[in-house]
GROMACS .gro file of C-alpha atoms in nm:
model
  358
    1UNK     CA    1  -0.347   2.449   8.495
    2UNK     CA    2  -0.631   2.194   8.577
    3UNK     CA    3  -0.493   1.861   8.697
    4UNK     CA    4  -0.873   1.670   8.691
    5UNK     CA    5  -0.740   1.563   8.336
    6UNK     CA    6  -0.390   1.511   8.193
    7UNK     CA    7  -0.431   1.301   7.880
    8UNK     CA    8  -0.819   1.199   7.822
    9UNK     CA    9  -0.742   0.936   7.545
   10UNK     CA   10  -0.538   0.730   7.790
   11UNK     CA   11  -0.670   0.687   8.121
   12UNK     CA   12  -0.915   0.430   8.120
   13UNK     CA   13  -1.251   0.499   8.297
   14UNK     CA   14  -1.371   0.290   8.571
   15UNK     CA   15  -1.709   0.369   8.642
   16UNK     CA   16  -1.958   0.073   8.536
   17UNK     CA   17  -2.152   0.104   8.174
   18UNK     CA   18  -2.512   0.200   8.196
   19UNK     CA   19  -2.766   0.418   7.984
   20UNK     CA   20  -2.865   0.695   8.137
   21UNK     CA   21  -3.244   0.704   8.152
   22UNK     CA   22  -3.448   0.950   8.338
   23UNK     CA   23  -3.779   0.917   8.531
   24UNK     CA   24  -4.012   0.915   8.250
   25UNK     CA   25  -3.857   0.622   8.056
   26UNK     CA   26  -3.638   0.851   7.850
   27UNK     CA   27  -3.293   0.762   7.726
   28UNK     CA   28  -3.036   1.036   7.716
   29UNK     CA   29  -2.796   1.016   7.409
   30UNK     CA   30  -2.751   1.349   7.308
   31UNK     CA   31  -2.538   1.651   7.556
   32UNK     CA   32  -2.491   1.963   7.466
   33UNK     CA   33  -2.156   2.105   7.629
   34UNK     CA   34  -2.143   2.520   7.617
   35UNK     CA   35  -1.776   2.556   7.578
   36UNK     CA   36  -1.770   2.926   7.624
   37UNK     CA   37  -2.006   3.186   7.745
   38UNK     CA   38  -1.845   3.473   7.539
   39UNK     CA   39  -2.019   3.589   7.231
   40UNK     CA   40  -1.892   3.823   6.946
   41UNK     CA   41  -2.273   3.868   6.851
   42UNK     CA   42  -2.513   4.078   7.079
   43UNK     CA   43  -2.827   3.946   6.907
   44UNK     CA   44  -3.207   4.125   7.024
   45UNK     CA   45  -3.315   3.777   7.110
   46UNK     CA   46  -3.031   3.671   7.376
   47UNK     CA   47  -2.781   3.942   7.499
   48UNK     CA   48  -2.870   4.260   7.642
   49UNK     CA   49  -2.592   4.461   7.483
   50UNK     CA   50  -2.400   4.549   7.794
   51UNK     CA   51  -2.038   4.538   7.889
   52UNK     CA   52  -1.906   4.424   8.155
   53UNK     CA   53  -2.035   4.077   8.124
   54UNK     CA   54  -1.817   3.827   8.353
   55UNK     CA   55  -1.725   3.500   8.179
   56UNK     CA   56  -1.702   3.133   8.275
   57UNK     CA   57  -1.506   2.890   8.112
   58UNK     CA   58  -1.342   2.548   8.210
   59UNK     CA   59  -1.006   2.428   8.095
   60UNK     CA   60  -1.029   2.235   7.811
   61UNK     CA   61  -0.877   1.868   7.976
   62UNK     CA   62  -1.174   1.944   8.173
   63UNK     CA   63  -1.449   1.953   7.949
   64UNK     CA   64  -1.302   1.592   7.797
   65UNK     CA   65  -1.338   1.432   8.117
   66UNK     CA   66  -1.678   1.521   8.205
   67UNK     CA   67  -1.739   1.404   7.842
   68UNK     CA   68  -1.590   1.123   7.853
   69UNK     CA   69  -1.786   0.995   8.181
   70UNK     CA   70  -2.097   1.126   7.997
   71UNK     CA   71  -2.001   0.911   7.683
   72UNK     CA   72  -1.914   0.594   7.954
   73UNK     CA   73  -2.288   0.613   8.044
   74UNK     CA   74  -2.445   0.595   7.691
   75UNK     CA   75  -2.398   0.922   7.541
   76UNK     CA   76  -2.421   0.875   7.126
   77UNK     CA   77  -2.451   1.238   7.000
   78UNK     CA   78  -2.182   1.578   7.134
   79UNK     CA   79  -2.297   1.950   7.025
   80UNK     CA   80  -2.049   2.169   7.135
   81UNK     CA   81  -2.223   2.521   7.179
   82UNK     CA   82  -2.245   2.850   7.354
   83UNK     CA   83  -2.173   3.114   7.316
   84UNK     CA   84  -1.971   3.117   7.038
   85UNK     CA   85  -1.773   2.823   7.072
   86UNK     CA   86  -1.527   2.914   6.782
   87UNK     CA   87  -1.409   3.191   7.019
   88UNK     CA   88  -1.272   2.919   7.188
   89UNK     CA   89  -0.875   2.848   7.263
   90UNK     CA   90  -0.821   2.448   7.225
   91UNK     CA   91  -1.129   2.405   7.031
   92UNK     CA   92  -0.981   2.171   6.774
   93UNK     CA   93  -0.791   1.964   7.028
   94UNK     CA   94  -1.125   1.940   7.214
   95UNK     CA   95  -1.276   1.800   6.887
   96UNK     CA   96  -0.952   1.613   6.802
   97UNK     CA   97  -0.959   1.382   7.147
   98UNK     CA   98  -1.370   1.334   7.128
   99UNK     CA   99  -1.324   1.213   6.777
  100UNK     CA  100  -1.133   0.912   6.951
  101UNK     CA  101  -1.377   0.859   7.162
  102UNK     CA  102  -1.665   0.597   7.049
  103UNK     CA  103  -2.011   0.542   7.192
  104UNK     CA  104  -2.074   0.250   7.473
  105UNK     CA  105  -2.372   0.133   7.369
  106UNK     CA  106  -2.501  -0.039   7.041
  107UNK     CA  107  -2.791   0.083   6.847
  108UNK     CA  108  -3.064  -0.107   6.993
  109UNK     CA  109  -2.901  -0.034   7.317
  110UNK     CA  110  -2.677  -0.343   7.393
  111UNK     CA  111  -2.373  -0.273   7.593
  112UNK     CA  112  -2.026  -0.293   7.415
  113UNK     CA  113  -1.692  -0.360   7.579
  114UNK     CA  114  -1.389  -0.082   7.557
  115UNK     CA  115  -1.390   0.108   7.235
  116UNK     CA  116  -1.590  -0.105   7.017
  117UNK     CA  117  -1.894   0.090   6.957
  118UNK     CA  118  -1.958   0.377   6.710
  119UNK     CA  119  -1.771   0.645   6.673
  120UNK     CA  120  -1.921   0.987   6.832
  121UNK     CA  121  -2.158   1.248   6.658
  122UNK     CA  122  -1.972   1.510   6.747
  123UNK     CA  123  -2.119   1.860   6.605
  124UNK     CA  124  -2.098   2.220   6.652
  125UNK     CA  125  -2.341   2.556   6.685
  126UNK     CA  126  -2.173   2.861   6.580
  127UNK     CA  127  -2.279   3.198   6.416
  128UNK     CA  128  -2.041   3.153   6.100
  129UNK     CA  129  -1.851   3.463   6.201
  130UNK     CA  130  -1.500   3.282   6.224
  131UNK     CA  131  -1.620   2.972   6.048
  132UNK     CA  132  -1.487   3.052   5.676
  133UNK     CA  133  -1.079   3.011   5.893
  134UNK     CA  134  -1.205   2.689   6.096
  135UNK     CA  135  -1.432   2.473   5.882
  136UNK     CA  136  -1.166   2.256   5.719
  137UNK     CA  137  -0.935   2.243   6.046
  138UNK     CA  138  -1.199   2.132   6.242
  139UNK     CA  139  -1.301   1.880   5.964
  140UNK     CA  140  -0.984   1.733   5.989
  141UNK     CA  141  -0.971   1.728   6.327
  142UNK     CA  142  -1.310   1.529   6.325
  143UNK     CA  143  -1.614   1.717   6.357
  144UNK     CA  144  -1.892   1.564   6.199
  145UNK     CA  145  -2.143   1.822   6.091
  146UNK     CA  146  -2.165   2.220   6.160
  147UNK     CA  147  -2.494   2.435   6.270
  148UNK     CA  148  -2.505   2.784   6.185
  149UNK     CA  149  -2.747   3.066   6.330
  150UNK     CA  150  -2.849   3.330   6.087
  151UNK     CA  151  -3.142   3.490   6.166
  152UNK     CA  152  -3.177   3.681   5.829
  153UNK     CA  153  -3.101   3.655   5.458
  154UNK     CA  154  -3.092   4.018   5.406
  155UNK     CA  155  -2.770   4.186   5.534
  156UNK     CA  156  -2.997   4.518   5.680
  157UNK     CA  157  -3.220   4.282   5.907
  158UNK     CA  158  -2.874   4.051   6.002
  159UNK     CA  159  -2.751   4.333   6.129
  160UNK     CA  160  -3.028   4.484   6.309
  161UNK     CA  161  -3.059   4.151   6.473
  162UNK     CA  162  -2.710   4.107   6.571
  163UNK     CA  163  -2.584   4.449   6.639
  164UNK     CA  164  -2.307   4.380   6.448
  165UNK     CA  165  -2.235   4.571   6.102
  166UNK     CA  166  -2.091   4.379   5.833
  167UNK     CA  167  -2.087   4.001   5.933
  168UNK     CA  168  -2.317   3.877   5.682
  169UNK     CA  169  -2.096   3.818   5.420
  170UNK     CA  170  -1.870   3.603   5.646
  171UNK     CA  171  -2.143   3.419   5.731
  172UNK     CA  172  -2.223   3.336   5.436
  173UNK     CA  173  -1.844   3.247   5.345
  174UNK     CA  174  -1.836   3.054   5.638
  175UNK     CA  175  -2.148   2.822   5.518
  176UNK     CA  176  -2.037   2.783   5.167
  177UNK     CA  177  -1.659   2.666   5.312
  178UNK     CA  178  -1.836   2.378   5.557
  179UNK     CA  179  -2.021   2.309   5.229
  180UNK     CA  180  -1.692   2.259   5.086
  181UNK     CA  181  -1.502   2.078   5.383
  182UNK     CA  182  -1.807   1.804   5.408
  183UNK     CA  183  -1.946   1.877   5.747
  184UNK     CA  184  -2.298   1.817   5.602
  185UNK     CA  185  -2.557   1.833   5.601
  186UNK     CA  186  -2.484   2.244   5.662
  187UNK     CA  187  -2.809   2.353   5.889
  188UNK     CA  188  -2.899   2.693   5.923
  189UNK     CA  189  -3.113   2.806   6.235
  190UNK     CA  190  -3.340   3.098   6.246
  191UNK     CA  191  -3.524   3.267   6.530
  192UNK     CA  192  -3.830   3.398   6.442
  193UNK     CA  193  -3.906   3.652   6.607
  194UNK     CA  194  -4.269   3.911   6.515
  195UNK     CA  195  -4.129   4.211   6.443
  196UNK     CA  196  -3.805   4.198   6.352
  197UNK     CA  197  -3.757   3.907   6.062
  198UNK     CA  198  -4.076   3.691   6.037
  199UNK     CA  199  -4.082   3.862   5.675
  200UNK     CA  200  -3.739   3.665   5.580
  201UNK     CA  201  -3.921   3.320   5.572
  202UNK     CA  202  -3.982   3.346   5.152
  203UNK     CA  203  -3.613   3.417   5.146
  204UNK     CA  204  -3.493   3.162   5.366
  205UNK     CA  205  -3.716   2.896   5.196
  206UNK     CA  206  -3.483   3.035   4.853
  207UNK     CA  207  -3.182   3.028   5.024
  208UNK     CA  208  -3.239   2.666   5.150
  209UNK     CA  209  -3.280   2.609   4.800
  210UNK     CA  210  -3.023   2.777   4.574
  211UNK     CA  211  -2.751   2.687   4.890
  212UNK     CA  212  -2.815   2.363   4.942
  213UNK     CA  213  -2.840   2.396   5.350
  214UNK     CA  214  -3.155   2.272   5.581
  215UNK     CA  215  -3.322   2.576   5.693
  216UNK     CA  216  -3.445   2.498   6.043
  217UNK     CA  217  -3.684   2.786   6.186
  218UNK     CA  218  -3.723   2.804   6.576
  219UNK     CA  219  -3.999   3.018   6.785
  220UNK     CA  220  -3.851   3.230   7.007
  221UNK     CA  221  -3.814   3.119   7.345
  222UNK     CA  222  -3.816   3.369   7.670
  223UNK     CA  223  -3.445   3.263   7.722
  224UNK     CA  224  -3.293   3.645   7.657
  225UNK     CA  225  -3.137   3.820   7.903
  226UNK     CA  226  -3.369   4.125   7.860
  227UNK     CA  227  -3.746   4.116   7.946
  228UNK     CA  228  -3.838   4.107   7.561
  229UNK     CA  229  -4.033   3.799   7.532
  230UNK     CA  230  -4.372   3.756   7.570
  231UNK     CA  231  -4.639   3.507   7.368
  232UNK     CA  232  -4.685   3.806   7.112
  233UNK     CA  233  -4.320   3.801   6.962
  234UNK     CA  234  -4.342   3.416   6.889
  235UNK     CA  235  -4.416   3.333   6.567
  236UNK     CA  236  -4.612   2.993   6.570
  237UNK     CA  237  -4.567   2.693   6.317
  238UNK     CA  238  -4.881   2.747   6.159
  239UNK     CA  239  -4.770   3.072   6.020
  240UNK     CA  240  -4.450   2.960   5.954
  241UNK     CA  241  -4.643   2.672   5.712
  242UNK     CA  242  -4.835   2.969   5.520
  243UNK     CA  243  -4.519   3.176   5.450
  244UNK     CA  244  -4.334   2.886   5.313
  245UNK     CA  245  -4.655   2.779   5.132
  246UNK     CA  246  -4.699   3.109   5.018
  247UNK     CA  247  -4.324   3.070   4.851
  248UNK     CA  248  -4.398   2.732   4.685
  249UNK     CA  249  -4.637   2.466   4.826
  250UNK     CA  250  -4.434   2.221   5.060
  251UNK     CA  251  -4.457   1.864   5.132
  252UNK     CA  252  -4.393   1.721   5.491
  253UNK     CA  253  -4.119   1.445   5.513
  254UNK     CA  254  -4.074   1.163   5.774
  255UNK     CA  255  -3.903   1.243   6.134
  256UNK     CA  256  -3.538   1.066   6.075
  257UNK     CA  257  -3.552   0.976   6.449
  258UNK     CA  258  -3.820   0.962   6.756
  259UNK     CA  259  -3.642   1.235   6.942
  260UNK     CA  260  -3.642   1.455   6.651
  261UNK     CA  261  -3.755   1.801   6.732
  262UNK     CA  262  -3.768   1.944   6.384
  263UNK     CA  263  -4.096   1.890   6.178
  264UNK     CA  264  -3.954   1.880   5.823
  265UNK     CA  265  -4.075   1.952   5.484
  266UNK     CA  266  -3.946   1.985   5.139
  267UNK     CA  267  -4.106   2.165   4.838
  268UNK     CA  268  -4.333   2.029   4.538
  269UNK     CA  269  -4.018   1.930   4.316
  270UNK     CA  270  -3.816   1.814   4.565
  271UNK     CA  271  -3.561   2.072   4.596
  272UNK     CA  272  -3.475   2.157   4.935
  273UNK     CA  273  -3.550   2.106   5.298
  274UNK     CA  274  -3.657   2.321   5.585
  275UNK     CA  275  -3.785   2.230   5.939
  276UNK     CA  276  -3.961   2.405   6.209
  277UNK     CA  277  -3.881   2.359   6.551
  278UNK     CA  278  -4.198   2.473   6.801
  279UNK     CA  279  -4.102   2.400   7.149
  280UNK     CA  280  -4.351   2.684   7.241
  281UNK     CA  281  -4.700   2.613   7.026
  282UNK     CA  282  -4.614   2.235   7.010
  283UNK     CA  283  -4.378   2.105   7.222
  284UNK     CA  284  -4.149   1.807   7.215
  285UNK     CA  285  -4.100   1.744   7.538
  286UNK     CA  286  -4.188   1.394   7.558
  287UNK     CA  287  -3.945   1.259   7.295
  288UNK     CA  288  -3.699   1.467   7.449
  289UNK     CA  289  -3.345   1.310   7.449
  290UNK     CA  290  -3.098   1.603   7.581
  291UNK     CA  291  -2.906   1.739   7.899
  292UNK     CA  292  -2.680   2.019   7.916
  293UNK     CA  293  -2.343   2.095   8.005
  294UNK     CA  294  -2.288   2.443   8.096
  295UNK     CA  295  -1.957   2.621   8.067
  296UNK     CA  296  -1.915   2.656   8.421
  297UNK     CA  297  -1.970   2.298   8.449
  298UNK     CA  298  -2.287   2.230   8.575
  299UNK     CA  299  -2.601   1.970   8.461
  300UNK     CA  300  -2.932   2.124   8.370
  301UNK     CA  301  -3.174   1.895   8.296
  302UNK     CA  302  -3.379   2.107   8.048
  303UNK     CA  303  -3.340   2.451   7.919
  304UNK     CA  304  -3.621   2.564   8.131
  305UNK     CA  305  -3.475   2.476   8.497
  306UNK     CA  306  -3.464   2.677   8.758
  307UNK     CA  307  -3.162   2.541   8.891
  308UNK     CA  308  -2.820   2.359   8.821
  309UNK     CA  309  -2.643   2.058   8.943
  310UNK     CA  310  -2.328   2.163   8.958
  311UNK     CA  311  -2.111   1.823   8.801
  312UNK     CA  312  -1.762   2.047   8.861
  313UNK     CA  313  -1.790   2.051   9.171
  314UNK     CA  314  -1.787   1.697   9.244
  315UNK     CA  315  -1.516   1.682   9.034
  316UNK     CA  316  -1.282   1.990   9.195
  317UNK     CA  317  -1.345   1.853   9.474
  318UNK     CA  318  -1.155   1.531   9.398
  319UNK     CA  319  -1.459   1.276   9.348
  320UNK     CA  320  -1.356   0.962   9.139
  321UNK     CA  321  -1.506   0.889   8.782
  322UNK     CA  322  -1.776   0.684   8.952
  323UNK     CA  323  -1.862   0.952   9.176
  324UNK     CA  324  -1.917   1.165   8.895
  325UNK     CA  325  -2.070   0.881   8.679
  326UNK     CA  326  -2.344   0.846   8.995
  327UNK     CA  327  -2.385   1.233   9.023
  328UNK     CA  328  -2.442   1.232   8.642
  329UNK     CA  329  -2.690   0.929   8.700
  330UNK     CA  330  -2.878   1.071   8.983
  331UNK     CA  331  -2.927   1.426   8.815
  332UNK     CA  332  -3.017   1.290   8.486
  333UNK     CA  333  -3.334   1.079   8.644
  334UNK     CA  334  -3.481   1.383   8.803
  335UNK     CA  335  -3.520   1.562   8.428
  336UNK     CA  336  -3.830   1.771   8.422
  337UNK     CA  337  -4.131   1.597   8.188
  338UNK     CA  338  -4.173   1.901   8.008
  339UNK     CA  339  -4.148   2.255   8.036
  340UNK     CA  340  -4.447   2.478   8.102
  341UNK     CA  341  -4.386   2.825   7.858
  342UNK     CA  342  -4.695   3.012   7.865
  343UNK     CA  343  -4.895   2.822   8.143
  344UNK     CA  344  -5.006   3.042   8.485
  345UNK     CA  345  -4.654   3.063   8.673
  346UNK     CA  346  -4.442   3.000   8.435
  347UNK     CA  347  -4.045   3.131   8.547
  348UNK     CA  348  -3.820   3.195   8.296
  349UNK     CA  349  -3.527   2.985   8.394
  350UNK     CA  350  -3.263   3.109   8.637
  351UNK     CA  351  -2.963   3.171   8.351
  352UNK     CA  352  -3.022   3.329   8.006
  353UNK     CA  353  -2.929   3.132   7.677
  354UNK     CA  354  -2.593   3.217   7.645
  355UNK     CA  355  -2.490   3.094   8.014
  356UNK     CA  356  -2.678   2.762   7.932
  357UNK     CA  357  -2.576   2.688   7.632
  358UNK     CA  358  -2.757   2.625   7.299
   0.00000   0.00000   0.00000
C-alpha cells in the first residue's frame, strides 16, 4: 500500500503557485496521465500482438498526488489515458477526488488563492469496449467529456484492426450511452492508416452525422511497437479533405483555442463536425500545450522523446511537494520545440504508445 498519499482532498499543498511555462514561451495547461499500460485491444497500429507483456501501474493515491502538484502549478485540462484506462481498478475514485480539485490559475492567467479557480477538465481516452457499464458512473463521479478510438465503421475492418472479434457493437453501445450520460461532446478518433481503413473516411463523415459525435481523424504516427511505420502508411490531410469532400463538400470552422491541434470542418448544411489532426504533414508543435504522465510515473515532455524524467522517483524517494513541484518545473522548461518525424535522423522515441500514454 503506497503511503506518498493518504487522503488527496485534505492535505493542503505547500509548494508556491506558478504556471508552468517551458523554454519557448509555452504555457502548459493540459497533462495527460496514462493510468494503465494494459490494453484489451492489440490494434496493427500500436501493439505487436505478443504475450508476455510486463505491466506498470502506480497506486491510485499516487497518481492524485502527482496531479495534484501538477494542478498547483497551473494545470487547467486532465486526460486520463493509456492503455485502456477503463481496465483500471479505482478509476472512478481517481475521477471522483480530481473532480474536487479546481484549477490555480484564472483564465487570462492571474493567480487565485486555495480552491477558488475553475473546476478541472477532467476527460478520458478509451476504446468503448467497457464504456456502455462505466459511462454514467463515471459521469456521476465527475468526468467531464469521454474520447473514444474506433478506427472503423465497418465491423470486418474494426476487427482486422484490433484483433479482436466482436467488439464493435459494444463500441458502439458504449458511444451512444456517453451520448446519453452527457459527457459531450462524444469524440471519436481514427487512425488512418494506407492500407488498412483509409476507405472508411465516407463512412465516418456519415457516422459523425447520423450519431451526433466529432469525428477526429489522426495520421499515423511511428509510435507502434512493431517496425510498421514508414511515410507511405500515413495518410496526409490533403487526402483526408478529398474523401470527405468527395462525401459532401465541407466547410472549415474556427480553432476553439490556440493550442488546438484539430483542424475542423463541418458540411454544406451544417450537420456535423469532423477534424483532422496532422502532427506528421503539418505539425502543431508550436502551439503545443501538453506533457505526459506515464504510468510508471515519469515526465515526457513530448511524445517523441527519447527519454523520461522519472517524477516517481523523486517522490519514492521521500522528496516534499516542492521538490516535486521544482522537478516538475525544471523538466517542463526543457520541452522539445517540435518533433522532427520524417527529417534525416529521425528516432522513433524510446517507449511505444501504449507505455506513454495517449
Amino acid at each position: 500500500m503506497s503511503t506518498l498519499l493518504s487522503s488527496p482532498a485534505t492535505i493542503p499543498l505547500s509548494v508556491p503557485k506558478q504556471r508552468l511555462t517551458d523554454s519557448h514561451g509555452r504555457a502548459i495547461t493540459d497533462l495527460r496521465v496514462s493510468i494503465t499500460d494494459r490494453c484489451n485491444y492489440k490494434c496493427v497500429y500500436c501493439r505487436t500482438g505478443n504475450e508476455g507483456a510486463q505491466y506498470a501501474e502506480l497506486p491510485i493515491a499516487d497518481y492524485l498526488r502527482l496531479i495534484r502538484i501538477f494542478v498547483s502549478l497551473g494545470i487547467e485540462k486532465i486526460r486520463l489515458t493509456g492503455g485502456e484506462p477503463l481496465l483500471r481498478k479505482g478509476l472512478l475514485d481517481l475521477v471522483r477526488e480530481l473532480a474536487k480539485l479546481r484549477t490555480s490559475f484564472a483564465p487570462e492567467g492571474t493567480r487565485l488563492e486555495g480552491t477558488e479557480g475553475r473546476p478541472l477538465d477532467i476527460a478520458v481516452t478509451t476504446n468503448g469496449h467497457l464504456l456502455a457499464e462505466l459511462a454514467q458512473p463515471l459521469k456521476d463521479a465527475g468526468l467531464c467529456r469521454v474520447t473514444v478510438s474506433m478506427d472503423a465503421v465497418d465491423p470486418e475492418t474494426f476487427a482486422r484492426i484490433t484483433r479482436v472479434p466482436n467488439s464493435f457493437e459494444r463500441v458502439l453501445a458504449g458511444l451512444r450511452a456517453a451520448k446519453r450520460a452527457g459527457l459531450e461532446p462524444v469524440k471519436v478518433n481514427c487512425v488512418l492508416l494506407r492500407g488498412f481503413n483509409e476507405d472508411q473516411i465516407p463512412g465516418f463523415a456519415r457516422f459523425a452525422r447520423e450519431e451526433h459525435v466529432v469525428v477526429r481523424f489522426i495520421e499515423f504516427m511511428p509510435l507502434e511497437e512493431d517496425r510498421l511505420w514508414t511515410p507511405a502508411t500515413v495518410v496526409p490531410i490533403a487526402e483526408v479533405i478529398e474523401g470527405l469532400s468527395r462525401f459532401r463538400p465541407i466547410v472549415a470552422l474556427d480553432a476553439t483555442h490556440a493550442s488546438e491541434t484539430a483542424c475542423r470542418y463541418t458540411f454544406d448544411d451544417g450537420i456535423g463536425e469532423v477534424g483532422i489532426i496532422a502532427p506528421v504533414s503539418q505539425a502543431f508543435c508550436g502551439q503545443c500545450s501538453r506533457v505526459r504522465l506515464t504510468s510508471d510515473g515519469k515526465i515526457r515532455t513530448c511524445l517523441f522523446s527519447q527519454s523520461d524524467h522519472d517524477l516517481y522517483g523523486v517522490a519514492r524517494r521521500g522528496g516534499s511537494d516542492a521538490e516535486v513541484a521544482d522537478f516538475i518545473v525544471s523538466t517542463v522548461v526543457k520541452k522539445e520545440a517540435r518533433h522532427h518525424i520524417g527529417e534525416p535522423g529521425f528516432l522513433k522515441p524510446s517507449r511505444s504508445m501504449v507505455h506513454i500514454g495517449g
